[in-house]
Tab-separated table of C-alpha atoms in Angstrom:
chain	number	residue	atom	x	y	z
A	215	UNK	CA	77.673	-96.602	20.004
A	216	UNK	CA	75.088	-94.225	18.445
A	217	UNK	CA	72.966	-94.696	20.865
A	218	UNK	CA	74.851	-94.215	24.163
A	219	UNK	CA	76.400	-91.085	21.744
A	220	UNK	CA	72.580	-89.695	21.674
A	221	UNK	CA	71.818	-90.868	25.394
A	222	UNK	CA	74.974	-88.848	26.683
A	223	UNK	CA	74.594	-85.855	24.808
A	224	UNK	CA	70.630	-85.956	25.464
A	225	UNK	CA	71.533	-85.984	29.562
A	226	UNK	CA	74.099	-83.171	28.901
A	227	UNK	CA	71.140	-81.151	27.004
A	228	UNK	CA	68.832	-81.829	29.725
A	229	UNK	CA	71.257	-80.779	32.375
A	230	UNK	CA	71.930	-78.010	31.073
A	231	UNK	CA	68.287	-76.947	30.241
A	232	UNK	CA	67.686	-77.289	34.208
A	233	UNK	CA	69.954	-75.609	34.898
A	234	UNK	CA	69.270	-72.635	33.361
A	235	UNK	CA	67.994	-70.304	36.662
A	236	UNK	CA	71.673	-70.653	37.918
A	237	UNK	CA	73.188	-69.780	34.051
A	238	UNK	CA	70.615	-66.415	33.787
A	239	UNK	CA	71.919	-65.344	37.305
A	240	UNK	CA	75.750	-65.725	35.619
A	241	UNK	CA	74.776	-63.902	32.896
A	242	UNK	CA	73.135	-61.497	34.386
A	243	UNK	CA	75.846	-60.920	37.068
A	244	UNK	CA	78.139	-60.909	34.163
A	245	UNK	CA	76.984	-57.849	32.754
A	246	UNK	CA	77.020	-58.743	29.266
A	247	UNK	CA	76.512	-56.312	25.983
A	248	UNK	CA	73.658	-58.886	25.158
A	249	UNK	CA	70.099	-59.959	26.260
A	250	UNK	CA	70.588	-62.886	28.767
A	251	UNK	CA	67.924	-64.501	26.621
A	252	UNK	CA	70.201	-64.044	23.473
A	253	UNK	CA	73.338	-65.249	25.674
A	254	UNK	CA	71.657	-68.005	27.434
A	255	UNK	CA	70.608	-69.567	23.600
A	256	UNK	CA	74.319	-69.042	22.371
A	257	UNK	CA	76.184	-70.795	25.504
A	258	UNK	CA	73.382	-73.941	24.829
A	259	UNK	CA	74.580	-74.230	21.407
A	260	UNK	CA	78.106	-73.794	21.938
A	261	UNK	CA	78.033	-76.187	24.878
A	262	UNK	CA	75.685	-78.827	22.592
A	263	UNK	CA	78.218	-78.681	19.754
A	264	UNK	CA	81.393	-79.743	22.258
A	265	UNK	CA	78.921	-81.959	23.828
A	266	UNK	CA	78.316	-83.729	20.772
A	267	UNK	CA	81.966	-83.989	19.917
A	268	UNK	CA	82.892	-85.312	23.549
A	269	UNK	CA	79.970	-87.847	23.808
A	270	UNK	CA	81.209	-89.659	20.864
A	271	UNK	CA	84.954	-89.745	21.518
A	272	UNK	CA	83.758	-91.195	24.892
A	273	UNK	CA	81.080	-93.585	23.341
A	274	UNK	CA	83.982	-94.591	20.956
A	275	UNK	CA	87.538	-94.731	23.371
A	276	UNK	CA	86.217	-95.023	26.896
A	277	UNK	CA	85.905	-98.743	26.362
A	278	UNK	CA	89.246	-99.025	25.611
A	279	UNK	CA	91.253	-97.404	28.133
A	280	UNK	CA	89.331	-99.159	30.952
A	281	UNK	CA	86.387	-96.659	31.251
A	282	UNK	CA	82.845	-97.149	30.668
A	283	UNK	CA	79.390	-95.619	31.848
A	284	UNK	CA	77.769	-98.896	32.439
A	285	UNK	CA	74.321	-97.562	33.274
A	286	UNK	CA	73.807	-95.520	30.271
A	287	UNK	CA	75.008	-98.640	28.084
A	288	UNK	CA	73.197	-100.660	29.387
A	289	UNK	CA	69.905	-98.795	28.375
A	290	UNK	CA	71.126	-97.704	25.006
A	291	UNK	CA	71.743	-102.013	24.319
A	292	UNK	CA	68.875	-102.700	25.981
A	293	UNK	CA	70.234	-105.141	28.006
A	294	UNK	CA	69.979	-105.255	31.581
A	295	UNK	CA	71.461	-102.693	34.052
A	296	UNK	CA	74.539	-103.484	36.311
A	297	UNK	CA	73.750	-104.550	39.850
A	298	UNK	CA	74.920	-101.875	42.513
A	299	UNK	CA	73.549	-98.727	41.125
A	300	UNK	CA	72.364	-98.070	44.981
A	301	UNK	CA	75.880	-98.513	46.491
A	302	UNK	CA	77.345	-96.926	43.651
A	303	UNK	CA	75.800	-93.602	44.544
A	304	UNK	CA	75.855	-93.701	47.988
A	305	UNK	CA	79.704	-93.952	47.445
A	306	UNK	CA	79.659	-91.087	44.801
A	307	UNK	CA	77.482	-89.048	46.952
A	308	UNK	CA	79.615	-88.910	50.289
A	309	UNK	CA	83.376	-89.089	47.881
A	310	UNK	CA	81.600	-85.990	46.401
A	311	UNK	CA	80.368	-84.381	49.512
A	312	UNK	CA	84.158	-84.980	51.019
A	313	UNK	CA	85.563	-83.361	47.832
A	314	UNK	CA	82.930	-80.244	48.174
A	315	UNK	CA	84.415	-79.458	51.593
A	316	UNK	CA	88.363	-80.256	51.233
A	317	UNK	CA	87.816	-77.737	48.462
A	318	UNK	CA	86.137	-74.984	50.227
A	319	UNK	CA	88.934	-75.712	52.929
A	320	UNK	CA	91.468	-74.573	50.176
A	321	UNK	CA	90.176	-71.831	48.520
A	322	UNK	CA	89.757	-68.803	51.148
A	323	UNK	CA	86.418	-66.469	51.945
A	324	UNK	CA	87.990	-63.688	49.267
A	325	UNK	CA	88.340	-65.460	46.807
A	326	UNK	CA	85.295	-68.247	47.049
A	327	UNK	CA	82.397	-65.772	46.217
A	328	UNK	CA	79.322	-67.614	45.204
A	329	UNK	CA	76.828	-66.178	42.274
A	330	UNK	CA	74.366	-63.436	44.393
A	331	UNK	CA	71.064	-65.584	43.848
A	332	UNK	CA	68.551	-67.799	45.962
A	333	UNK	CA	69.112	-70.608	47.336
A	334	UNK	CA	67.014	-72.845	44.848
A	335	UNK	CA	68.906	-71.083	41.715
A	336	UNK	CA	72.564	-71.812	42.775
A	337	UNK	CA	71.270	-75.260	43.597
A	338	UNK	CA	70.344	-75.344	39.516
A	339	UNK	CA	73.772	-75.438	38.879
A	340	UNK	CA	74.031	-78.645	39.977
A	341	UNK	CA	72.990	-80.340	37.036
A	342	UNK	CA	75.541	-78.268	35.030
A	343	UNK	CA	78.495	-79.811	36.586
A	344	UNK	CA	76.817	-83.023	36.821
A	345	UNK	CA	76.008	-83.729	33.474
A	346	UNK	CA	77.582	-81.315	30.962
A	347	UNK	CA	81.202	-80.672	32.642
A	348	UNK	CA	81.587	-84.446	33.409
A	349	UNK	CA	80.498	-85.108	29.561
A	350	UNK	CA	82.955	-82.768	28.954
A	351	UNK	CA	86.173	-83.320	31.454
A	352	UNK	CA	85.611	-86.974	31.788
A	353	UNK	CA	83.996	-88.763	29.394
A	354	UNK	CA	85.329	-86.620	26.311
A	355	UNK	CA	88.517	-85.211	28.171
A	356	UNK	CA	90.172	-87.935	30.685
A	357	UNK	CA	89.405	-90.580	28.014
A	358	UNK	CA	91.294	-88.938	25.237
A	359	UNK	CA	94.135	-88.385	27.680
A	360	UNK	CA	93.961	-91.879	28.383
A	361	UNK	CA	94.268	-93.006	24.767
A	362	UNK	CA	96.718	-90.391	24.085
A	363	UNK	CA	98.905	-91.245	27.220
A	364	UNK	CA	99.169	-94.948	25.806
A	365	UNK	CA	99.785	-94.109	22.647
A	366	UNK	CA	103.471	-92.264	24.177
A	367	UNK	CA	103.813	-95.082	26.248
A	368	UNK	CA	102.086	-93.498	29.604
A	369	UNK	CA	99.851	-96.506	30.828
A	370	UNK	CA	99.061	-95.123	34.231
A	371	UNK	CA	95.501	-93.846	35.023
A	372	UNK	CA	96.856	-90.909	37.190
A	373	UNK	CA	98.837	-88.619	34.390
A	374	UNK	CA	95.517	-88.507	32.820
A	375	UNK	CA	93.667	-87.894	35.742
A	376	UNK	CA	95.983	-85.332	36.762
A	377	UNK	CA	95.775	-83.244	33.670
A	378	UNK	CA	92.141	-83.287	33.203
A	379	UNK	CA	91.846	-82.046	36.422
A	380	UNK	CA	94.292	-79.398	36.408
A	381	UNK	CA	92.401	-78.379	33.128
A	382	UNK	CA	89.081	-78.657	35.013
A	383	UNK	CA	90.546	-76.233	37.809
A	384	UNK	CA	91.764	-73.497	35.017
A	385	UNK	CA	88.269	-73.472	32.940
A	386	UNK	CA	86.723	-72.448	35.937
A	387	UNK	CA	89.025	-69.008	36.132
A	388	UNK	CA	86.847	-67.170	33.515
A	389	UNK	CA	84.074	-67.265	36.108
A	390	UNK	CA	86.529	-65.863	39.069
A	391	UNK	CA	86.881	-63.050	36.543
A	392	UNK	CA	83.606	-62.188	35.932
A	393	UNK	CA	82.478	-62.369	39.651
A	394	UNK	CA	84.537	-59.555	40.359
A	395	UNK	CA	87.682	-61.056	42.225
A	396	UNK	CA	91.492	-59.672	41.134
A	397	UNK	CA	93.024	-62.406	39.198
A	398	UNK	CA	95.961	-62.699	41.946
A	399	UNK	CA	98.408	-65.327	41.884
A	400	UNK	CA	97.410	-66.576	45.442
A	401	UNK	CA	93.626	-66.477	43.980
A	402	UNK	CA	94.488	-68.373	41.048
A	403	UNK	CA	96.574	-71.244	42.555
A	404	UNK	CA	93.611	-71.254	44.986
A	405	UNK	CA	91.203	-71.711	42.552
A	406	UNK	CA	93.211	-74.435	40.451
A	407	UNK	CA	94.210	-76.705	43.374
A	408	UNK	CA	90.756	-76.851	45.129
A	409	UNK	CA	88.618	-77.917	41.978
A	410	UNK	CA	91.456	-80.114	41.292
A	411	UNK	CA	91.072	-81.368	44.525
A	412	UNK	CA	87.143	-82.393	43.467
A	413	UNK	CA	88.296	-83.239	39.949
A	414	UNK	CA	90.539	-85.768	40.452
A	415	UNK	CA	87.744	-87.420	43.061
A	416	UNK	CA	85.298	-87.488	39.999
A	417	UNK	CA	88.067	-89.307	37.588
A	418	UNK	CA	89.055	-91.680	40.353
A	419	UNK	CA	84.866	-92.220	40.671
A	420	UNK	CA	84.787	-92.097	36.883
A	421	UNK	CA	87.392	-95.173	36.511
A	422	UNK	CA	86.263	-97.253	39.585
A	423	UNK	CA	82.593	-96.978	39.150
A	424	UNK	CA	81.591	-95.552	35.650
A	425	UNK	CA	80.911	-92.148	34.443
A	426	UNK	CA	77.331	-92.237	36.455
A	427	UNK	CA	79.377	-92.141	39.667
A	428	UNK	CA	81.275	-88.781	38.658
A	429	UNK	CA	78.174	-87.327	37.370
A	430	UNK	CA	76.242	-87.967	41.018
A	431	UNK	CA	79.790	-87.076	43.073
A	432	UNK	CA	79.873	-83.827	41.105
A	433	UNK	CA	76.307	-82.975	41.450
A	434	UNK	CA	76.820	-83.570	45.271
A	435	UNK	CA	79.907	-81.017	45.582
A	436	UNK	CA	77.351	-78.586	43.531
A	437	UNK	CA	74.975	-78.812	46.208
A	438	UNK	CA	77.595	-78.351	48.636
A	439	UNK	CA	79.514	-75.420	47.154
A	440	UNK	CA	76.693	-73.540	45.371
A	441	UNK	CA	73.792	-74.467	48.249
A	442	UNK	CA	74.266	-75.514	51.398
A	443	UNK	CA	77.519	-74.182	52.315
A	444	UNK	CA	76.826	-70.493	50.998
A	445	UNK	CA	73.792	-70.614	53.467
A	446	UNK	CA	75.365	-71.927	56.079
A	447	UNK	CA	78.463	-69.680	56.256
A	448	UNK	CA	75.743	-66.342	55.296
């Protein structure tokens, strides 16, 4: 377990480090009372420490709920990797891609307002949402949920999924905020039902195929919503 705990939270760390050109433009945008060096180093240890603390409730519960990320234990047992890893994320690729779009069909023009950057710096965000906010939601999240569900006597899947999504869909509010947009009631509800549109895709990938699956399905909706389909609709 301590080493898939130190080969999630390593991925999340690494994510987030690549991620950084797409962080400095939020920062930036934001307008804080800070350096966006100083800011930057404060939202990487804050988002280690939870890191930390969800990798190893996932590394320790997943397993028994029904959820695993096969890949990654498979290299931290050193013992050999799960057949399928190609289908796997061709799968997680297009249920991402689908999610990315059924979302931006939700959420309307006024209140979807993508960070003010280039192309190749919202395209760094990617590897936020693919690594730490599935560490996070997913692996840490959805698996408590699941544990905690069965404890009460809630054995379905979809509860859990439910919740972490909704959850998923309100965290991202703060950043509504700070881009500007009036924190309306329509631009709220907006917000909250199209990421849980995508979120509940990633759970459903994160049961069927492992956590890899929601990582690369979020990562794809990323590229969608922060990339392509800014530029495209310019």
């Amino acid at each position: 377990m301590k080493r898939l705990w130190a080969i999630v939270v390593s991925l999340g760390a690494a994510g987030f480090a690549l991620s950084s050109p797409f962080l400095l433009a939020s920062i930036r945008a934001a307008r804080l009372p800070v350096a966006p060096a100083v800011a930057l180093a404060l939202q990487f240890a804050q988002t280690l420490a939870l890191l930390a603390v969800a990798a190893y409730g996932g590394a320790r519960l997943c397993a028994s709920v029904g959820l695993d990320a096969p890949w990654l234990r498979a290299l931290a047992e050193k013992r050999e990797r799960p057949v399928g890893f190609a289908s796997m994320a061709i799968e997680a690729l297009a249920a991402g891609s689908v999610a990315a779009i059924a979302a931006r069909a939700i959420v309307p023009l006024s209140v979807w307002k993508p960070i003010q950057a280039g192309f190749w710096t919202r395209m760094s965000g990617a590897f936020y949402g693919g690594t730490v906010e599935e560490i996070l939601v997913r692996f840490g999240l959805l698996t408590a949920l699941m544990v905690l569900f069965r404890r009460v006597g809630l054995h379905g899947f979809w509860p859990a999924n439910l919740v972490a999504a909704l959850v998923f869909g309100a965290l991202h509010l703060p950043v509504l905020r700070l881009s500007g947009i009036p924190l309306t009631a329509g631009a709220i509800i907006a917000i909250i039902a199209g990421n849980t549109v995508v979120g509940l895709t990633f759970g459903w990938l994160y049961r069927r195929r492992g956590l890899e699956a929601a990582m690369l399905a979020h990562g794809a909706a990323d590229v969608w919503l922060q990339g392509f389909l800014p530029a495209l609709l310019a």
